[in-house]
Short mmCIF file of C-alpha atoms in Angstrom, two decimals:
data_model
loop_
_atom_site.label_atom_id
_atom_site.label_comp_id
_atom_site.label_asym_id
_atom_site.label_seq_id
_atom_site.Cartn_x
_atom_site.Cartn_y
_atom_site.Cartn_z
CA MET D 14 148.73 8.04 74.59
CA ALA D 15 148.36 5.14 72.41
CA ASP D 16 145.62 3.69 74.57
CA HIS D 17 143.61 6.98 74.74
CA GLU D 18 143.30 6.98 70.67
CA LYS D 19 142.20 3.30 71.07
CA GLU D 20 139.52 4.45 73.44
CA LEU D 21 138.38 7.12 71.32
CA LYS D 22 138.22 5.12 68.11
CA LYS D 23 136.17 2.52 70.04
CA ASP D 24 133.90 5.29 71.38
CA LEU D 25 133.40 6.63 67.58
CA LYS D 26 133.07 3.18 66.17
CA GLY D 27 130.37 2.37 68.59
CA ALA D 28 128.70 5.89 68.04
CA LEU D 29 128.56 5.13 64.26
CA ALA D 30 127.20 1.66 64.69
CA SER D 31 124.38 3.35 67.06
CA ILE D 32 123.57 5.94 64.41
CA GLU D 33 123.36 3.26 61.42
CA LYS D 34 121.34 0.91 63.96
CA GLN D 35 118.77 3.77 64.43
CA PHE D 36 118.66 5.68 61.15
CA GLY D 37 119.92 2.92 58.64
CA LYS D 38 122.93 1.78 56.81
CA GLY D 39 124.69 4.78 54.83
CA ALA D 40 123.09 7.43 57.32
CA ILE D 41 126.88 8.43 58.10
CA MET D 42 130.12 7.27 56.41
CA PRO D 43 133.50 8.79 55.52
CA LEU D 44 133.19 10.99 52.56
CA GLY D 45 135.42 9.25 50.43
CA GLN D 46 133.24 6.22 50.71
CA ARG D 47 130.33 8.01 48.97
CA SER D 48 129.48 6.57 45.63
CA ASN D 49 128.51 10.12 44.18
CA MET D 50 131.81 11.85 45.06
CA GLU D 51 131.38 13.64 41.68
CA VAL D 52 128.53 15.61 40.82
CA GLU D 53 126.97 14.13 37.73
CA GLY D 54 125.04 16.41 34.78
CA ILE D 55 122.61 16.68 32.39
CA THR D 56 123.77 18.48 29.10
CA THR D 57 121.78 21.64 28.12
CA GLY D 58 122.56 20.87 24.35
CA ALA D 59 124.58 24.19 24.19
CA LEU D 60 128.17 23.41 24.55
CA SER D 61 128.99 26.90 26.01
CA LEU D 62 126.42 26.87 28.51
CA ASP D 63 127.37 23.24 29.74
CA LEU D 64 130.92 24.67 30.13
CA ALA D 65 129.85 27.59 31.87
CA LEU D 66 128.17 25.52 34.28
CA GLY D 67 131.18 23.42 34.98
CA GLY D 68 131.47 20.87 31.94
CA LYS D 69 128.31 18.77 32.66
CA GLY D 70 125.41 20.94 32.36
CA LEU D 71 122.84 21.09 35.10
CA PRO D 72 123.91 19.19 38.01
CA ARG D 73 121.79 16.08 39.27
CA GLY D 74 120.59 15.79 42.93
CA ARG D 75 120.24 19.67 43.01
CA ILE D 76 117.86 22.37 42.62
CA VAL D 77 118.19 24.44 39.65
CA GLU D 78 116.30 28.01 39.01
CA ILE D 79 115.93 29.32 35.64
CA PHE D 80 114.79 33.07 35.24
CA GLY D 81 114.61 35.96 32.95
CA PRO D 82 112.37 38.16 31.01
CA GLU D 83 109.31 36.80 28.98
CA SER D 84 110.25 34.97 25.62
CA SER D 85 113.94 34.78 26.60
CA GLY D 86 114.23 31.23 26.06
CA LYS D 87 113.93 29.43 29.80
CA THR D 88 111.13 26.78 28.90
CA THR D 89 113.16 25.70 25.66
CA ILE D 90 116.19 25.34 27.83
CA ALA D 91 114.52 22.93 30.23
CA LEU D 92 112.81 21.19 27.22
CA HIS D 93 116.39 20.65 25.71
CA VAL D 94 117.35 19.21 29.17
CA LEU D 95 114.61 16.85 29.12
CA ALA D 96 114.93 15.77 25.86
CA ASN D 97 118.97 15.01 26.68
CA ALA D 98 117.83 13.09 29.96
CA GLN D 99 115.49 10.74 27.71
CA LYS D 100 118.27 10.15 25.27
CA GLU D 101 120.43 9.01 28.14
CA GLY D 102 117.41 6.56 28.82
CA GLY D 103 116.23 8.80 32.11
CA VAL D 104 112.49 9.36 33.01
CA ALA D 105 111.65 13.06 32.51
CA ALA D 106 108.60 15.01 34.04
CA PHE D 107 107.08 18.35 33.43
CA ILE D 108 104.79 20.06 35.80
CA ASP D 109 103.09 22.43 33.62
CA ALA D 110 101.66 25.10 36.11
CA GLU D 111 101.03 27.64 33.46
CA HIS D 112 99.07 25.51 31.61
CA ALA D 113 101.06 26.58 28.32
CA LEU D 114 103.23 23.50 27.11
CA ASP D 115 103.32 23.20 23.33
CA PRO D 116 103.56 19.57 22.60
CA SER D 117 104.46 20.32 18.87
CA TRP D 118 107.51 22.44 20.05
CA ALA D 119 108.61 20.10 22.66
CA LYS D 120 108.64 17.28 19.66
CA ARG D 121 110.90 19.64 17.59
CA ILE D 122 113.19 19.80 20.42
CA GLY D 123 113.65 16.20 20.53
CA VAL D 124 111.61 15.31 23.60
CA ASP D 125 109.95 11.91 23.41
CA LEU D 126 106.10 12.76 24.04
CA GLU D 127 105.12 9.25 24.53
CA SER D 128 107.53 8.78 27.71
CA LEU D 129 107.37 12.43 28.91
CA LEU D 130 105.35 12.48 32.11
CA VAL D 131 103.13 15.76 32.01
CA SER D 132 100.81 17.26 34.94
CA GLN D 133 98.64 20.37 34.87
CA PRO D 134 97.96 21.02 38.37
CA SER D 135 94.90 23.37 39.42
CA TYR D 136 96.96 24.96 42.54
CA ALA D 137 100.47 25.24 44.26
CA GLU D 138 99.93 22.47 46.79
CA GLU D 139 99.04 20.13 44.40
CA ALA D 140 101.75 20.68 42.12
CA LEU D 141 104.58 20.71 44.98
CA LYS D 142 103.16 17.59 46.18
CA ILE D 143 103.27 15.93 42.71
CA ALA D 144 107.06 16.98 42.68
CA GLU D 145 107.47 15.52 46.15
CA MET D 146 105.95 12.05 45.08
CA LEU D 147 108.09 11.94 41.82
CA VAL D 148 111.31 12.76 43.48
CA LYS D 149 110.70 10.00 46.21
CA SER D 150 109.62 7.43 43.81
CA ASN D 151 113.47 7.31 42.83
CA ALA D 152 112.56 6.75 39.43
CA VAL D 153 112.38 10.10 37.87
CA ASP D 154 115.84 11.96 36.55
CA VAL D 155 114.66 15.46 35.87
CA ILE D 156 111.48 17.22 36.97
CA VAL D 157 110.89 20.78 35.43
CA ILE D 158 108.31 23.42 37.21
CA ASP D 159 107.10 26.10 35.03
CA SER D 160 106.70 28.53 36.45
CA VAL D 161 107.09 29.39 40.21
CA ALA D 162 105.05 32.55 39.51
CA ALA D 163 102.03 30.42 38.20
CA LEU D 164 102.23 28.41 41.37
CA VAL D 165 98.97 29.90 43.14
CA PRO D 166 98.18 28.64 46.51
CA LYS D 167 94.75 27.11 47.23
CA ASN D 168 93.58 29.74 49.56
CA GLU D 169 94.19 32.50 46.97
CA ILE D 170 92.37 30.40 44.20
CA ASP D 171 89.28 29.88 46.91
CA GLY D 172 89.29 33.91 47.67
CA GLU D 173 88.27 36.51 45.54
CA ILE D 174 90.14 38.79 42.92
CA GLY D 175 91.24 41.65 44.84
CA ASP D 176 91.71 39.70 48.23
CA THR D 177 95.20 40.11 50.06
CA HIS D 178 97.41 36.94 50.58
CA VAL D 179 100.54 38.28 52.44
CA GLY D 180 103.63 36.44 51.62
CA LEU D 181 101.30 33.02 51.21
CA GLN D 182 103.39 31.81 48.06
CA ALA D 183 107.02 32.59 49.82
CA ARG D 184 106.16 30.77 52.86
CA LEU D 185 104.56 27.88 50.68
CA MET D 186 107.88 27.49 48.75
CA SER D 187 109.90 27.82 51.78
CA GLN D 188 107.94 24.83 53.32
CA ALA D 189 108.19 22.90 50.38
CA LEU D 190 111.77 23.31 49.42
CA ARG D 191 112.64 22.24 53.11
CA ILE D 192 111.05 19.00 52.41
CA LEU D 193 112.27 18.54 48.92
CA ASN D 194 116.04 19.34 49.05
CA PRO D 195 117.17 16.31 51.23
CA ALA D 196 114.84 14.06 49.02
CA ILE D 197 116.65 15.30 46.07
CA SER D 198 119.76 14.90 46.91
CA ARG D 199 118.94 11.08 48.14
CA THR D 200 117.48 10.00 44.92
CA ASN D 201 120.00 12.21 42.34
CA THR D 202 116.98 13.99 40.87
CA CYS D 203 117.48 17.45 39.08
CA LEU D 204 114.79 19.57 40.05
CA ILE D 205 114.28 22.71 37.75
CA PHE D 206 112.34 25.64 38.66
CA ILE D 207 111.51 28.20 35.90
CA ASN D 208 110.97 31.54 37.29
CA GLN D 209 109.85 35.18 35.97
CA ILE D 210 111.07 38.52 36.89
CA ARG D 211 109.29 41.23 38.77
CA GLN D 212 110.22 44.96 39.53
CA LYS D 213 110.64 46.06 43.25
CA VAL D 214 108.84 49.39 43.70
CA GLY D 215 110.95 52.39 45.21
CA VAL D 216 114.42 50.91 44.59
CA MET D 217 116.78 53.98 43.91
CA PHE D 218 120.01 52.24 43.63
CA GLY D 219 120.92 48.70 42.13
CA SER D 220 118.56 46.48 40.08
CA PRO D 221 115.10 46.87 40.85
CA GLU D 222 114.62 43.21 39.37
CA THR D 223 113.69 40.37 41.59
CA THR D 224 112.32 36.99 41.07
CA SER D 225 108.89 35.63 42.53
CA GLY D 226 108.22 32.90 45.26
CA GLY D 227 110.13 34.78 48.15
CA LEU D 228 113.97 33.95 49.19
CA ALA D 229 113.70 30.27 49.72
CA LEU D 230 114.61 29.28 46.35
CA LYS D 231 117.34 31.47 45.86
CA TYR D 232 118.89 29.86 49.03
CA TYR D 233 117.97 26.34 48.25
CA SER D 234 119.08 26.46 44.33
CA SER D 235 122.60 25.19 43.73
CA VAL D 236 122.62 26.65 40.35
CA ARG D 237 120.84 29.96 39.20
CA LEU D 238 120.72 30.72 35.48
CA ASP D 239 119.89 34.35 34.14
CA ILE D 240 118.68 34.24 30.65
CA ARG D 241 118.45 37.14 28.34
CA LYS D 242 117.95 37.79 24.68
CA THR D 243 120.37 39.91 23.07
CA THR D 244 119.80 40.33 19.36
CA GLY D 245 117.75 38.73 16.60
CA ILE D 246 119.43 36.23 13.97
CA LYS D 247 118.31 37.06 10.39
CA ASP D 248 118.32 35.00 7.08
CA GLY D 249 117.89 37.89 4.58
CA GLU D 250 115.11 40.10 5.83
CA THR D 251 113.35 37.08 7.96
CA THR D 252 114.29 36.91 11.59
CA VAL D 253 114.92 33.21 12.26
CA GLY D 254 116.26 33.18 15.83
CA THR D 255 117.50 35.13 18.62
CA ARG D 256 121.08 35.22 20.08
CA VAL D 257 120.61 34.34 23.80
CA LYS D 258 123.09 35.54 26.73
CA ALA D 259 122.90 32.93 29.79
CA LYS D 260 124.81 34.18 33.14
CA VAL D 261 125.50 31.69 35.98
CA VAL D 262 124.63 33.92 38.79
CA LYS D 263 124.94 31.36 41.47
CA ASN D 264 126.78 28.12 41.21
CA LYS D 265 127.61 25.56 44.12
CA VAL D 266 129.44 22.95 41.81
CA ALA D 267 131.83 25.29 39.81
CA PRO D 268 132.75 28.83 39.91
CA PRO D 269 129.80 31.32 39.62
CA PHE D 270 129.31 34.20 37.27
CA ARG D 271 130.44 32.62 34.25
CA VAL D 272 128.54 33.71 30.96
CA CYS D 273 128.20 32.35 27.44
CA GLU D 274 126.15 33.19 24.35
CA PHE D 275 124.51 30.81 21.90
CA ASP D 276 121.82 30.76 18.99
CA MET D 277 118.12 29.97 20.02
CA MET D 278 116.48 29.18 16.39
CA HIS D 279 112.94 29.41 15.89
CA ASP D 280 112.28 26.31 14.35
CA ARG D 281 114.42 23.81 16.54
CA GLY D 282 115.47 25.57 19.69
CA ILE D 283 119.35 25.80 20.79
CA SER D 284 121.42 25.54 17.80
CA VAL D 285 124.17 22.89 18.60
CA GLU D 286 126.08 23.43 15.53
CA GLY D 287 126.27 27.00 15.68
CA ASP D 288 127.36 27.24 19.24
CA VAL D 289 130.17 24.55 18.45
CA LEU D 290 130.90 26.93 15.30
CA ASP D 291 131.34 29.92 17.58
CA LEU D 292 133.69 28.06 20.25
CA ALA D 293 135.68 26.78 17.15
CA LEU D 294 136.23 30.28 15.99
CA GLU D 295 137.27 31.61 19.08
CA GLU D 296 139.95 28.73 19.55
CA LYS D 297 141.11 29.17 15.85
CA ILE D 298 139.93 25.40 15.20
CA VAL D 299 137.83 27.13 12.24
CA GLU D 300 139.27 29.97 10.68
CA LYS D 301 137.49 32.59 9.02
CA SER D 302 138.39 34.35 5.54
CA GLY D 303 136.13 36.69 4.58
CA ALA D 304 132.59 34.95 4.15
CA TRP D 305 134.38 31.65 4.07
CA PHE D 306 134.87 29.10 6.88
CA ASN D 307 137.76 26.84 6.66
CA TYR D 308 138.68 23.70 8.76
CA GLY D 309 142.15 22.88 8.36
CA ASN D 310 142.58 22.63 4.50
CA ALA D 311 138.89 21.89 4.00
CA ARG D 312 136.15 24.73 3.31
CA LEU D 313 133.09 24.35 5.03
CA GLY D 314 131.15 26.94 3.18
CA GLN D 315 130.22 30.29 2.77
CA GLY D 316 128.17 32.35 5.22
CA ARG D 317 127.63 31.35 9.07
CA GLU D 318 123.93 29.88 8.20
CA ASN D 319 125.36 27.92 5.29
CA VAL D 320 128.32 26.35 7.50
CA LYS D 321 125.71 25.49 10.24
CA GLN D 322 123.55 23.45 7.96
CA HIS D 323 126.53 21.91 6.47
CA LEU D 324 127.68 20.74 10.12
CA ARG D 325 124.00 19.64 11.00
CA ASP D 326 124.09 17.41 7.72
CA THR D 327 127.69 15.90 8.44
CA PRO D 328 127.32 14.98 12.55
CA SER D 329 130.72 13.23 12.21
CA LEU D 330 132.26 16.38 11.40
CA LEU D 331 130.44 18.22 14.14
CA GLU D 332 131.46 15.98 16.89
CA GLU D 333 135.03 15.88 15.73
CA ILE D 334 135.18 19.73 15.97
CA ARG D 335 133.38 19.69 19.17
CA ALA D 336 135.83 17.05 20.56
CA LYS D 337 138.46 19.35 19.77
CA VAL D 338 136.66 22.47 21.37
CA LEU D 339 136.00 20.58 24.51
CA ALA D 340 139.67 19.40 24.70
CA ILE D 341 140.84 22.94 24.87
CA ARG D 342 138.02 24.69 26.94
CA MET D 343 138.33 22.13 29.60
CA THR D 344 141.65 23.50 30.54
CA LYS D 345 140.80 27.44 30.06
CA GLU D 346 139.03 29.96 32.25
CA MET D 347 135.45 30.79 31.22
CA PRO D 348 134.69 34.75 30.91
CA ILE D 349 132.96 35.86 33.90
CA GLU D 350 130.90 39.30 34.62
CA ILE D 351 131.36 40.21 38.25
CA GLY D 352 127.81 40.32 39.55
CA THR D 353 126.00 43.41 41.48
CA PRO D 354 126.42 43.36 45.15
CA GLN D 355 122.98 41.53 45.46
CA GLU D 356 123.83 38.98 43.04
CA VAL D 357 127.02 38.12 44.80
CA ALA D 358 125.25 38.30 48.08
CA GLU D 359 122.72 35.79 46.86
CA ALA D 360 125.46 33.44 44.97
CA ASN D 361 127.48 33.07 48.64
CA LEU D 362 124.35 32.52 51.06
CA ASP D 363 125.98 29.97 53.42
CA GLU D 364 123.35 29.98 55.88
CA MET D 365 119.43 30.51 55.94
CA PRO D 366 118.67 34.12 55.58
CA ALA D 367 116.44 35.44 58.74
CA ASP D 368 113.99 36.85 56.31
CA LEU D 369 112.90 33.72 54.60
CA LEU D 370 109.59 33.99 55.90
CA PRO D 371 107.81 37.48 55.08
CA PRO D 372 107.86 40.08 57.75
CA PRO D 373 104.65 41.35 59.12
CA PRO D 374 103.34 44.58 57.71
CA ALA D 375 104.09 47.52 59.48
CA LYS D 376 101.57 49.24 61.22
CA GLY D 377 100.94 52.92 61.55
CA LYS D 378 99.52 55.12 64.31
CA LYS D 379 95.85 54.73 64.38
CA GLY D 380 93.75 58.10 64.05
CA ARG D 381 92.24 60.25 61.43
CA GLY D 382 94.97 60.71 58.47
CA ALA D 383 97.28 58.32 59.81
CA ALA D 384 99.11 56.06 57.44
CA SER D 385 100.94 52.78 57.68
CA THR D 386 104.36 52.39 56.06
CA PRO D 387 104.39 50.37 52.91
CA VAL D 388 106.22 47.23 52.91
CA VAL D 389 107.79 45.25 49.94
CA MET D 390 107.58 41.48 50.71
CA PRO D 391 110.26 39.14 49.52
CA ASP D 392 108.02 37.98 46.48
CA GLY D 393 107.76 41.59 45.38
CA GLU D 394 104.18 42.47 46.83
CA ILE D 395 103.66 45.82 48.57
CA VAL D 396 101.78 45.81 51.67
CA GLY D 397 100.48 48.68 53.82
CA GLU D 398 98.31 51.47 52.38
CA SER D 399 97.59 54.94 53.32
CA GLY D 400 94.74 56.08 55.07
CA GLU D 401 94.41 52.92 57.23
#
């Protein structure tokens, strides 16, 4: 029996040596010997969102999708991630497929414009190839592609308005992500796709909302964030910001379906101090009495906006309260919202869906008055018209 075990170990050692000789050192190893046993993260700037994501922010070496309605704060969150990566000494890149990046807004958020790499590609293939080259350079920490809906394939650009291109973008995304995913894991790059919402036609039950670009991005994403505006934040009669709700609809590095809310201010993006204040109130670290806010025996101020300004003016106090919140919250469960059956299915994808590539359009019987059956493609496009 002992001789048999020795023979098996010898065979295994020989197989491992052959693999390393053919594919290079590190091609295979025991999991415990990997240097990146723990998934590192880049903070989003909002402590509540970092906690909802597992405590470290957006994971490195993974694909992330941020989606939601227009003007909900998707790009602002992505810019905060870029700024925080730069503050840690990393290199950040922004692929502006929408051609809508506002440098002054990025600077206000804290992005270093001098070192930010920006590309404004003409078509989807160019954008994805640039992303691939940046990832494989092993020199870039985080890349943002804004947005998937604006990644227009070259064939569509070269065609005429009104031409039908069935599932072209979905197939392109599927092919690109197959190439990008292993390279992202090797280089520990965080690749963020910003996506828009589309409405599916003819949905009788469940949510009619979907995202553009097909199903491949849903499958390859380790984290999917649903960002929504809730209410406005007013200073007197003037609206100075928006309350934003974030829901983690998919998470491969922490429990999914966690939710959080934070302030998105119109003049500086995510309100770090407002987020910490809300969490401190929930944990009774800061007490509220009428309009006054108290921290221990010290009065922080009267009115929420005044207290936020006070915390912004005294970073040491903000960091002290933040550390106390973090110590408590890392041992507690975050609130969750169980998703719809569709969200649950997407969050638990463990094998490649058979319908990643768009199905061919259904054809009806030929003849006078015959009609083909309309087919809703994975990217939301409807194919098949009556009177074929």
